[in-house]
């Protein structure tokens, strides 16, 4: 179902409220729900100030016991706790009304019969597809039944004969979006027995004029007596009787606004005073009497709204309306959603209090957006005057990287583009709380004890061990040590015909007597980023035969095997090299950067002047057999050979000017850097040999900003960061480096100033020192952050340098401090920290350990541990300088 942001939250809370209505504090054992977020915290009480007890993942089923405010008490697996209600999707219960009803594998009579149901059987509604319900029965079977053959438990069954033409429930104007996965019928009365007048496509928005017996009355094709089933509509912007519209309250960022002209309701839409709200949002508003046009500007955003027009523009791109702006008592009133969203805000309506809530969202970045309509323009910048790069279609989900002036920067198949916010619905991440300060606890959004594995998360879908019914075929993907793994599983042994073409870049497998539920499934693998990153996987069933097609942009090495008594056919893209690059630095050093499709393991050996690096689990892939890397007396050639065990051997003949070499692997394991250090670049024990190199050390927090405070020791983070930073300064100065400090005492320095001071000093690198903290006592370990995204070109240009600095410091921290390795973090959400984003030199932020963990809280105040952490950070910095500077 398409998300409508905060409006959807209002609907969900209303549904949960109805489920427990009248129960008070008593248990409502019949109310059940599923977690609708990727992950959500379970707390000991109804609020974020209560302890985190547990975490639940998407689709986990719970029983709702009671509701308090925005929170629901739930029972699951013998445990009880509290979850924010917006992260729950309450179940809708159905009862079978037909005498004998077929449960089918797809939404239509052409699909196979998966079982039989009898009158009175209870079902849980899982979704809607056209005029078919997707359901789960008491035996945990899932399938589809025709909607006419079941009724909601809380509503009467449909009459056997057509009812008389209905009278509506009076003026109940609201707004709805067709939420079905396919086109739905518009009927001449409130029931499936009435004639179909036409069809509406998914995502279509319509004013709702009334309702009766689970049907909404709409205006359609000139008629105001057209009806659609309410279960196919997501109701948004619930509104009250127009006659009483004068008491509508408008809140802007929580503050009530007052107007000379009150908001009104017209055609089921709320119209609000445009100038007052736009100016409060920071825009400049002007009026052209000759053309009767309002123009508003904020930053790079320009909004043009002619009175009476249904197509105002935002930066030249049309924003379609179904109700035009109007003039009331010399004041312009415009549709609520347009006024709120055109400048990048979110809008919600509280029906109980008749309140419009407009919130600026500049600091609330959604995880993704879902495109509303076909043909949405994708541009190379945040405005309608930028070049058009392509189009997106309704329902397409796009990952959000950044936002600016009412536009979202998105990633589409590895390419960065921009889409107007009014063309897509924002979907926010399932995080119950986030840090208030950019430098405070980036871990708050990821409480795992292991490093994030972007490749694994992006390429994992489904469960290859799930039960599959006879005659059916499921597809799932995963990434493990064997490579990128596509599993096709049947209810019986499989023996597909396999056809390879297009230079082994296209593989088609034909499965007889095995069909995919819904007759079609689409998946993909992403190997890195860029135009050759996406591998398309599709399954199509016609009759009783299924074709699975894999199309690869490059001829990746792969294997096809059978497992589990031939019930699994496994297509694996094997770990292999993508490329080897020779990077010659200005300081005379040389880096051989080895990139692979998957995490690599290696063994190194130096025999006289011959360095061999064996990649034990990686094939040569796309690497050349011989590389000429000569030019600085560091090495002449790099030879690539496949080993008998199916790995790759790299042989490098070292030259006379090699002082030493270092081998480093990034946190994802798919990049190995072999650094050859020129003899003239070694840091001398004599102070002064690195004249000109400036290292900036930033002790996090300070003064009035204590950082986190340990529950176990009572120590403030600022008092842990400073002694470590001072010791790092001492160690680096002993090595002849010029070190500058954000602070050397308990003083407060603004975040912006920390970056600005380092930039003004011309520092060569920046290291910020912190201790971590979350609400749970369990997470522990060390992690290091860096930031390098295209939104900030300077950071993107330094991606390798920033990553290398982070990896070297993280490696040293694990070696010296012996804490859990939480890896190097570089995600947009975790690592988008001001001191990393705004510094113009390579920069990292080190989280030494967790003050919220009792064991590590004690270590952080221990002088010996502080000494080890300082030595680790200093060593990582010195290694970076040795290689890069």
XYZ file of N, CA, C and O in Angstrom, residues 30 79 103 157 203 236 240 317 357 481 505 509 530 571 606 623 679 684 696 719 760 774 814 823 869:
100
model
N -8.341 -10.106 21.194
C -8.702 -10.338 19.795
C -7.953 -9.414 18.853
O -7.932 -9.646 17.659
N 6.349 -12.727 25.760
C 6.850 -11.496 26.365
C 5.855 -10.356 26.146
O 4.996 -10.422 25.261
N -9.603 -21.309 -2.199
C -8.439 -20.486 -1.862
C -7.445 -20.661 -2.999
O -6.941 -21.763 -3.228
N -22.624 -9.084 6.375
C -22.333 -9.634 5.062
C -23.154 -8.913 4.007
O -24.203 -8.352 4.282
N -3.187 4.607 -7.142
C -2.592 5.919 -6.905
C -3.480 7.082 -7.265
O -3.156 8.238 -6.989
N -7.226 9.783 3.339
C -6.237 10.762 3.788
C -6.906 12.115 3.962
O -7.949 12.385 3.382
N -13.821 17.690 8.362
C -15.096 17.802 9.044
C -16.111 18.487 8.143
O -15.836 18.836 7.006
N 8.153 22.941 -12.596
C 7.509 21.635 -12.729
C 6.082 21.731 -12.193
O 5.845 22.243 -11.095
N -1.400 20.128 11.061
C -0.051 20.207 11.632
C 0.968 20.240 10.497
O 1.119 19.278 9.753
N 29.824 -16.469 1.886
C 31.222 -16.647 1.492
C 31.354 -17.239 0.092
O 32.382 -17.056 -0.577
N 26.114 -14.014 -20.683
C 25.567 -12.931 -19.869
C 24.063 -13.072 -19.672
O 23.481 -12.362 -18.851
N 16.479 -20.432 -17.381
C 16.188 -21.753 -16.835
C 14.694 -22.017 -16.966
O 13.877 -21.187 -16.513
N 27.239 1.957 -10.049
C 27.566 2.334 -11.411
C 26.685 1.616 -12.416
O 25.824 0.816 -12.070
N 21.944 -20.660 -8.350
C 22.785 -19.899 -9.278
C 23.659 -18.978 -8.428
O 23.152 -18.153 -7.662
N 56.611 -12.599 1.744
C 57.728 -11.850 1.156
C 58.948 -12.759 1.105
O 59.424 -13.239 2.135
N 40.343 -9.303 -14.018
C 41.703 -8.780 -13.926
C 42.528 -9.210 -15.139
O 42.321 -10.284 -15.707
N 61.354 4.884 -0.178
C 62.340 4.977 0.896
C 62.445 6.382 1.463
O 62.766 6.579 2.639
N 60.717 9.947 10.031
C 61.951 9.806 10.799
C 61.669 9.919 12.289
O 60.669 10.482 12.718
N 44.847 17.897 12.659
C 43.890 18.552 13.567
C 43.209 17.480 14.415
O 42.601 16.554 13.880
N 34.931 14.412 29.356
C 36.079 14.204 30.243
C 36.846 12.930 29.909
O 37.909 12.679 30.488
N 40.355 26.672 8.031
C 41.123 27.920 7.949
C 42.613 27.683 8.197
O 43.473 28.378 7.643
N 24.295 4.380 23.761
C 22.932 4.135 23.311
C 22.085 3.843 24.535
O 22.583 3.802 25.664
N 41.544 -1.758 17.024
C 41.243 -3.154 17.348
C 42.497 -3.863 17.852
O 42.460 -4.653 18.808
N 33.620 -2.091 12.892
C 33.906 -1.735 11.513
C 33.952 -0.249 11.237
O 33.756 0.600 12.105
N 44.249 3.654 23.538
C 43.429 4.277 22.498
C 44.195 5.395 21.808
O 44.139 5.534 20.572
